Amino acid sequence: MIARRSFGRSGLLAGLMLLATPALADFSLINMTRGVTESSQEIYDLHMTIFTITVVIGLGVFGAMFYSIFRHRKSRGVKPAKFHHSTTVEVLWTVIPLVILVAMAVPATRVLIDLDDTSESEMAVKITGYQWFWGYEYMGEDVQFLSRLATDSDVARQLHSGINPASVPNYLQNVDRRLVLPVDTRIKFQITAADVIHSWWMPDLGWKKDAIPGFVNETWTVIEEPGVYRGRCAELCGRDHGFMPIVVEALEKDEFEAWLAAQQADGEPGTTADGSDAAEAGEELAAR
């Protein structure tokens, strides 16, 4: 009976492992995003370096521990050593970890300082967090608009909507107005909030910054590859926290200049991704 139960449990465990195999196939989901900026790649490389160091330390420590347990077990008749103090060992286990920590702290500090250095920026964008959408202002360009969850996602998320979320492209990850930015341009971000604390998180840029009422956080980026990149609010900011995504569209410089000129000529935010008027949407959101 015991053997039969053991066989049943083993079979169940093997079956669960087989079911989990497809989910484990995409190993990129368990690591950091490499990103499309120089800073994001520096952060990724720093992460991998420190991760490698910690793995080597872990293997060394646990390897030595398990070897000692196995090699010096009581069943082999090994007698424990009789000593109480070793100045050399104490110096070594103090100095070696200190050297390792300093070796990791120096590059980490350099990356953190670099993220806050917004000098020599070529353009600036102000980001304001609201409950529960984002406001963008291109400083000095007379262009600003609000960006909220796309209508198709907003409708599908409602209870009893009758819409299968899987049928909605980029469900809960799309907006009615994207933040359009140029590539190969040093862009300064000024991030704040109008009500509660939010957090503007764009994994492909390599960082996130809290949006705090009455305070302005600054950082910068240089996007190296054109494309559409998606992020989200990373601070629990209230009821609809999960429904305020971020979408950045990176364009070549000439395409961005044409887009910016069109926004300035119109004098209005224009048309949203789902066809509605963005100015009316902004007025509606601001009135909430």
GROMACS .gro file of C-alpha atoms in nm:
model
  288
    1MET     CA    1   0.000   0.000   0.000
    2ILE     CA    2   0.283   0.240   0.089
    3ALA     CA    3   0.463   0.161  -0.235
    4ARG     CA    4   0.144   0.223  -0.434
    5ARG     CA    5   0.090   0.561  -0.267
    6SER     CA    6   0.451   0.660  -0.334
    7PHE     CA    7   0.412   0.562  -0.700
    8GLY     CA    8   0.092   0.767  -0.723
    9ARG     CA    9   0.254   1.075  -0.573
   10SER     CA   10   0.555   1.039  -0.803
   11GLY     CA   11   0.329   1.011  -1.105
   12LEU     CA   12   0.133   1.320  -0.999
   13LEU     CA   13   0.454   1.517  -0.949
   14ALA     CA   14   0.589   1.409  -1.289
   15GLY     CA   15   0.261   1.512  -1.454
   16LEU     CA   16   0.269   1.855  -1.293
   17MET     CA   17   0.630   1.904  -1.408
   18LEU     CA   18   0.534   1.817  -1.765
   19LEU     CA   19   0.247   2.065  -1.756
   20ALA     CA   20   0.480   2.336  -1.626
   21THR     CA   21   0.744   2.279  -1.896
   22PRO     CA   22   0.590   2.514  -2.161
   23ALA     CA   23   0.565   2.793  -1.903
   24LEU     CA   24   0.931   2.754  -1.819
   25ALA     CA   25   1.041   2.760  -2.181
   26ASP     CA   26   1.063   3.140  -2.208
   27PHE     CA   27   1.353   3.213  -1.974
   28SER     CA   28   1.344   3.585  -2.062
   29LEU     CA   29   1.038   3.616  -1.838
   30ILE     CA   30   1.246   3.542  -1.528
   31ASN     CA   31   1.520   3.795  -1.597
   32MET     CA   32   1.548   4.172  -1.636
   33THR     CA   33   1.463   4.344  -1.963
   34ARG     CA   34   1.776   4.432  -2.160
   35GLY     CA   35   1.606   4.745  -2.294
   36VAL     CA   36   1.671   4.981  -2.584
   37THR     CA   37   1.879   5.249  -2.412
   38GLU     CA   38   2.242   5.270  -2.305
   39SER     CA   39   2.144   5.307  -1.940
   40SER     CA   40   1.911   5.005  -1.951
   41GLN     CA   41   2.190   4.791  -2.097
   42GLU     CA   42   2.432   4.916  -1.831
   43ILE     CA   43   2.179   4.821  -1.562
   44TYR     CA   44   2.128   4.480  -1.723
   45ASP     CA   45   2.504   4.417  -1.742
   46LEU     CA   46   2.544   4.528  -1.380
   47HIS     CA   47   2.263   4.295  -1.277
   48MET     CA   48   2.418   4.000  -1.457
   49THR     CA   49   2.764   4.073  -1.310
   50ILE     CA   50   2.634   4.088  -0.952
   51PHE     CA   51   2.413   3.785  -1.014
   52THR     CA   52   2.716   3.588  -1.137
   53ILE     CA   53   2.918   3.692  -0.832
   54THR     CA   54   2.642   3.584  -0.593
   55VAL     CA   55   2.599   3.250  -0.774
   56VAL     CA   56   2.972   3.180  -0.751
   57ILE     CA   57   2.973   3.271  -0.380
   58GLY     CA   58   2.666   3.056  -0.318
   59LEU     CA   59   2.813   2.756  -0.498
   60GLY     CA   60   3.142   2.797  -0.310
   61VAL     CA   61   2.985   2.833   0.033
   62PHE     CA   62   2.722   2.561  -0.001
   63GLY     CA   63   2.964   2.334  -0.186
   64ALA     CA   64   3.216   2.361   0.098
   65MET     CA   65   2.942   2.315   0.355
   66PHE     CA   66   2.791   2.003   0.195
   67TYR     CA   67   3.135   1.855   0.130
   68SER     CA   68   3.233   1.909   0.493
   69ILE     CA   69   2.910   1.752   0.617
   70PHE     CA   70   2.958   1.449   0.392
   71ARG     CA   71   3.335   1.411   0.435
   72HIS     CA   72   3.344   1.461   0.811
   73ARG     CA   73   3.027   1.284   0.916
   74LYS     CA   74   3.022   1.091   1.241
   75SER     CA   75   2.962   0.756   1.068
   76ARG     CA   76   3.311   0.779   0.921
   77GLY     CA   77   3.459   0.805   1.268
   78VAL     CA   78   3.585   1.158   1.218
   79LYS     CA   79   3.667   1.343   1.539
   80PRO     CA   80   3.588   1.717   1.562
   81ALA     CA   81   3.880   1.956   1.578
   82LYS     CA   82   3.940   2.118   1.914
   83PHE     CA   83   4.008   2.487   1.857
   84HIS     CA   84   3.822   2.801   1.962
   85HIS     CA   85   3.988   3.093   1.786
   86SER     CA   86   4.177   3.176   1.467
   87THR     CA   87   4.279   3.536   1.401
   88THR     CA   88   4.371   3.454   1.041
   89VAL     CA   89   4.028   3.307   0.963
   90GLU     CA   90   3.847   3.601   1.126
   91VAL     CA   91   4.051   3.852   0.925
   92LEU     CA   92   3.986   3.663   0.604
   93TRP     CA   93   3.609   3.633   0.649
   94THR     CA   94   3.595   4.007   0.725
   95VAL     CA   95   3.825   4.140   0.454
   96ILE     CA   96   3.711   3.920   0.164
   97PRO     CA   97   3.337   4.009   0.191
   98LEU     CA   98   3.433   4.376   0.232
   99VAL     CA   99   3.637   4.368  -0.090
  100ILE     CA  100   3.351   4.196  -0.275
  101LEU     CA  101   3.095   4.451  -0.153
  102VAL     CA  102   3.313   4.746  -0.253
  103ALA     CA  103   3.377   4.589  -0.594
  104MET     CA  104   2.999   4.567  -0.646
  105ALA     CA  105   2.918   4.907  -0.493
  106VAL     CA  106   3.148   5.111  -0.718
  107PRO     CA  107   2.983   5.029  -1.055
  108ALA     CA  108   2.635   5.034  -0.897
  109THR     CA  109   2.694   5.384  -0.757
  110ARG     CA  110   2.828   5.504  -1.091
  111VAL     CA  111   2.513   5.387  -1.272
  112LEU     CA  112   2.283   5.548  -1.010
  113ILE     CA  113   2.465   5.881  -1.031
  114ASP     CA  114   2.453   5.872  -1.410
  115LEU     CA  115   2.074   5.819  -1.408
  116ASP     CA  116   2.027   6.146  -1.217
  117ASP     CA  117   2.256   6.350  -1.441
  118THR     CA  118   2.012   6.532  -1.669
  119SER     CA  119   2.267   6.781  -1.803
  120GLU     CA  120   2.318   6.828  -2.177
  121SER     CA  121   1.957   6.726  -2.248
  122GLU     CA  122   1.827   6.812  -2.595
  123MET     CA  123   1.457   6.820  -2.502
  124ALA     CA  124   1.238   6.788  -2.193
  125VAL     CA  125   0.906   6.616  -2.127
  126LYS     CA  126   0.697   6.674  -1.816
  127ILE     CA  127   0.501   6.369  -1.696
  128THR     CA  128   0.213   6.413  -1.450
  129GLY     CA  129   0.032   6.125  -1.285
  130TYR     CA  130  -0.342   6.150  -1.221
  131GLN     CA  131  -0.599   5.908  -1.085
  132TRP     CA  132  -0.591   5.720  -1.318
  133PHE     CA  133  -0.418   5.841  -1.633
  134TRP     CA  134  -0.105   6.029  -1.742
  135GLY     CA  135  -0.045   6.382  -1.864
  136TYR     CA  136   0.242   6.468  -2.100
  137GLU     CA  137   0.382   6.812  -2.182
  138TYR     CA  138   0.662   6.880  -2.428
  139MET     CA  139   0.839   7.164  -2.251
  140GLY     CA  140   0.881   7.474  -2.465
  141GLU     CA  141   0.690   7.323  -2.760
  142ASP     CA  142   0.331   7.417  -2.665
  143VAL     CA  143   0.218   7.055  -2.699
  144GLN     CA  144   0.047   6.865  -2.418
  145PHE     CA  145  -0.219   6.598  -2.383
  146LEU     CA  146  -0.363   6.333  -2.153
  147SER     CA  147  -0.315   5.961  -2.206
  148ARG     CA  148  -0.555   5.703  -2.067
  149LEU     CA  149  -0.645   5.337  -2.110
  150ALA     CA  150  -0.766   5.260  -2.464
  151THR     CA  151  -1.143   5.244  -2.500
  152ASP     CA  152  -1.157   4.883  -2.621
  153SER     CA  153  -0.962   4.763  -2.314
  154ASP     CA  154  -1.169   4.988  -2.086
  155VAL     CA  155  -1.495   4.841  -2.217
  156ALA     CA  156  -1.372   4.481  -2.208
  157ARG     CA  157  -1.259   4.506  -1.846
  158GLN     CA  158  -1.607   4.600  -1.725
  159LEU     CA  159  -1.806   4.334  -1.542
  160HIS     CA  160  -2.058   4.158  -1.770
  161SER     CA  161  -1.919   4.335  -2.078
  162GLY     CA  162  -1.956   4.013  -2.277
  163ILE     CA  163  -1.621   4.079  -2.445
  164ASN     CA  164  -1.345   3.822  -2.428
  165PRO     CA  165  -1.031   4.011  -2.312
  166ALA     CA  166  -0.819   3.778  -2.525
  167SER     CA  167  -0.985   3.926  -2.835
  168VAL     CA  168  -0.862   4.278  -2.750
  169PRO     CA  169  -0.515   4.360  -2.892
  170ASN     CA  170  -0.272   4.454  -2.613
  171TYR     CA  171  -0.544   4.420  -2.352
  172LEU     CA  172  -0.486   4.668  -2.064
  173GLN     CA  173  -0.153   4.763  -2.226
  174ASN     CA  174  -0.274   5.017  -2.482
  175VAL     CA  175  -0.363   5.385  -2.455
  176ASP     CA  176  -0.558   5.638  -2.657
  177ARG     CA  177  -0.258   5.872  -2.689
  178ARG     CA  178   0.102   5.752  -2.704
  179LEU     CA  179   0.400   5.947  -2.578
  180VAL     CA  180   0.593   6.005  -2.900
  181LEU     CA  181   0.970   6.055  -2.868
  182PRO     CA  182   1.267   6.078  -3.106
  183VAL     CA  183   1.550   5.825  -3.113
  184ASP     CA  184   1.916   5.919  -3.062
  185THR     CA  185   1.812   6.222  -2.856
  186ARG     CA  186   1.898   6.292  -2.492
  187ILE     CA  187   1.556   6.347  -2.335
  188LYS     CA  188   1.502   6.481  -1.983
  189PHE     CA  189   1.190   6.371  -1.795
  190GLN     CA  190   1.035   6.579  -1.518
  191ILE     CA  191   0.798   6.352  -1.329
  192THR     CA  192   0.536   6.462  -1.075
  193ALA     CA  193   0.175   6.391  -0.971
  194ALA     CA  194  -0.142   6.591  -0.913
  195ASP     CA  195  -0.312   6.382  -0.645
  196VAL     CA  196  -0.142   6.070  -0.500
  197ILE     CA  197   0.191   5.894  -0.552
  198HIS     CA  198   0.223   5.717  -0.888
  199SER     CA  199   0.529   5.560  -1.050
  200TRP     CA  200   0.617   5.590  -1.419
  201TRP     CA  201   0.776   5.258  -1.514
  202MET     CA  202   0.907   5.178  -1.861
  203PRO     CA  203   1.111   4.852  -1.850
  204ASP     CA  204   1.262   4.904  -2.196
  205LEU     CA  205   1.412   5.234  -2.080
  206GLY     CA  206   1.565   5.058  -1.780
  207TRP     CA  207   1.418   5.259  -1.494
  208LYS     CA  208   1.112   5.384  -1.310
  209LYS     CA  209   1.056   5.707  -1.119
  210ASP     CA  210   0.799   5.792  -0.855
  211ALA     CA  211   0.553   6.068  -0.939
  212ILE     CA  212   0.502   6.254  -0.610
  213PRO     CA  213   0.258   6.545  -0.555
  214GLY     CA  214   0.446   6.871  -0.492
  215PHE     CA  215   0.781   6.722  -0.592
  216VAL     CA  216   0.956   6.680  -0.927
  217ASN     CA  217   1.179   6.379  -0.998
  218GLU     CA  218   1.417   6.404  -1.291
  219THR     CA  219   1.588   6.145  -1.508
  220TRP     CA  220   1.685   6.104  -1.872
  221THR     CA  221   1.709   5.858  -2.157
  222VAL     CA  222   1.840   5.812  -2.511
  223ILE     CA  223   1.630   5.562  -2.705
  224GLU     CA  224   1.845   5.378  -2.958
  225GLU     CA  225   1.584   5.183  -3.157
  226PRO     CA  226   1.253   5.299  -3.312
  227GLY     CA  227   0.951   5.105  -3.194
  228VAL     CA  228   0.660   5.089  -2.952
  229TYR     CA  229   0.740   5.022  -2.587
  230ARG     CA  230   0.495   4.953  -2.308
  231GLY     CA  231   0.500   5.014  -1.935
  232ARG     CA  232   0.265   5.084  -1.646
  233CYS     CA  233   0.217   5.257  -1.315
  234ALA     CA  234   0.427   5.072  -1.058
  235GLU     CA  235   0.286   5.232  -0.742
  236LEU     CA  236  -0.043   5.124  -0.586
  237CYS     CA  237  -0.233   5.451  -0.639
  238GLY     CA  238  -0.597   5.359  -0.586
  239ARG     CA  239  -0.891   5.175  -0.735
  240ASP     CA  240  -0.788   5.188  -1.102
  241HIS     CA  241  -0.413   5.153  -1.046
  242GLY     CA  242  -0.404   4.853  -1.280
  243PHE     CA  243  -0.566   5.048  -1.564
  244MET     CA  244  -0.317   5.327  -1.637
  245PRO     CA  245  -0.066   5.180  -1.885
  246ILE     CA  246   0.214   5.370  -2.056
  247VAL     CA  247   0.295   5.346  -2.427
  248VAL     CA  248   0.601   5.515  -2.578
  249GLU     CA  249   0.643   5.535  -2.955
  250ALA     CA  250   1.000   5.608  -3.065
  251LEU     CA  251   1.038   5.762  -3.411
  252GLU     CA  252   1.329   5.865  -3.627
  253LYS     CA  253   1.420   6.230  -3.573
  254ASP     CA  254   1.269   6.356  -3.898
  255GLU     CA  255   0.946   6.166  -3.836
  256PHE     CA  256   0.924   6.306  -3.485
  257GLU     CA  257   0.980   6.662  -3.607
  258ALA     CA  258   0.698   6.617  -3.859
  259TRP     CA  259   0.468   6.479  -3.588
  260LEU     CA  260   0.554   6.763  -3.349
  261ALA     CA  261   0.497   7.025  -3.618
  262ALA     CA  262   0.156   6.873  -3.692
  263GLN     CA  263   0.058   6.894  -3.325
  264GLN     CA  264   0.170   7.256  -3.304
  265ALA     CA  265  -0.014   7.348  -3.624
  266ASP     CA  266  -0.339   7.190  -3.510
  267GLY     CA  267  -0.323   7.346  -3.166
  268GLU     CA  268  -0.514   7.041  -3.038
  269PRO     CA  269  -0.400   6.700  -2.922
  270GLY     CA  270  -0.570   6.550  -3.228
  271THR     CA  271  -0.737   6.213  -3.265
  272THR     CA  272  -0.696   5.922  -3.027
  273ALA     CA  273  -0.604   5.570  -3.131
  274ASP     CA  274  -0.966   5.458  -3.117
  275GLY     CA  275  -1.093   5.748  -3.330
  276SER     CA  276  -1.237   5.974  -3.058
  277ASP     CA  277  -1.133   6.335  -3.011
  278ALA     CA  278  -0.844   6.360  -2.765
  279ALA     CA  279  -0.930   6.716  -2.658
  280GLU     CA  280  -1.277   6.608  -2.549
  281ALA     CA  281  -1.128   6.304  -2.375
  282GLY     CA  282  -0.883   6.529  -2.192
  283GLU     CA  283  -1.159   6.765  -2.074
  284GLU     CA  284  -1.364   6.470  -1.955
  285LEU     CA  285  -1.072   6.321  -1.762
  286ALA     CA  286  -0.968   6.654  -1.610
  287ALA     CA  287  -1.321   6.707  -1.483
  288ARG     CA  288  -1.321   6.378  -1.286
   0.00000   0.00000   0.00000
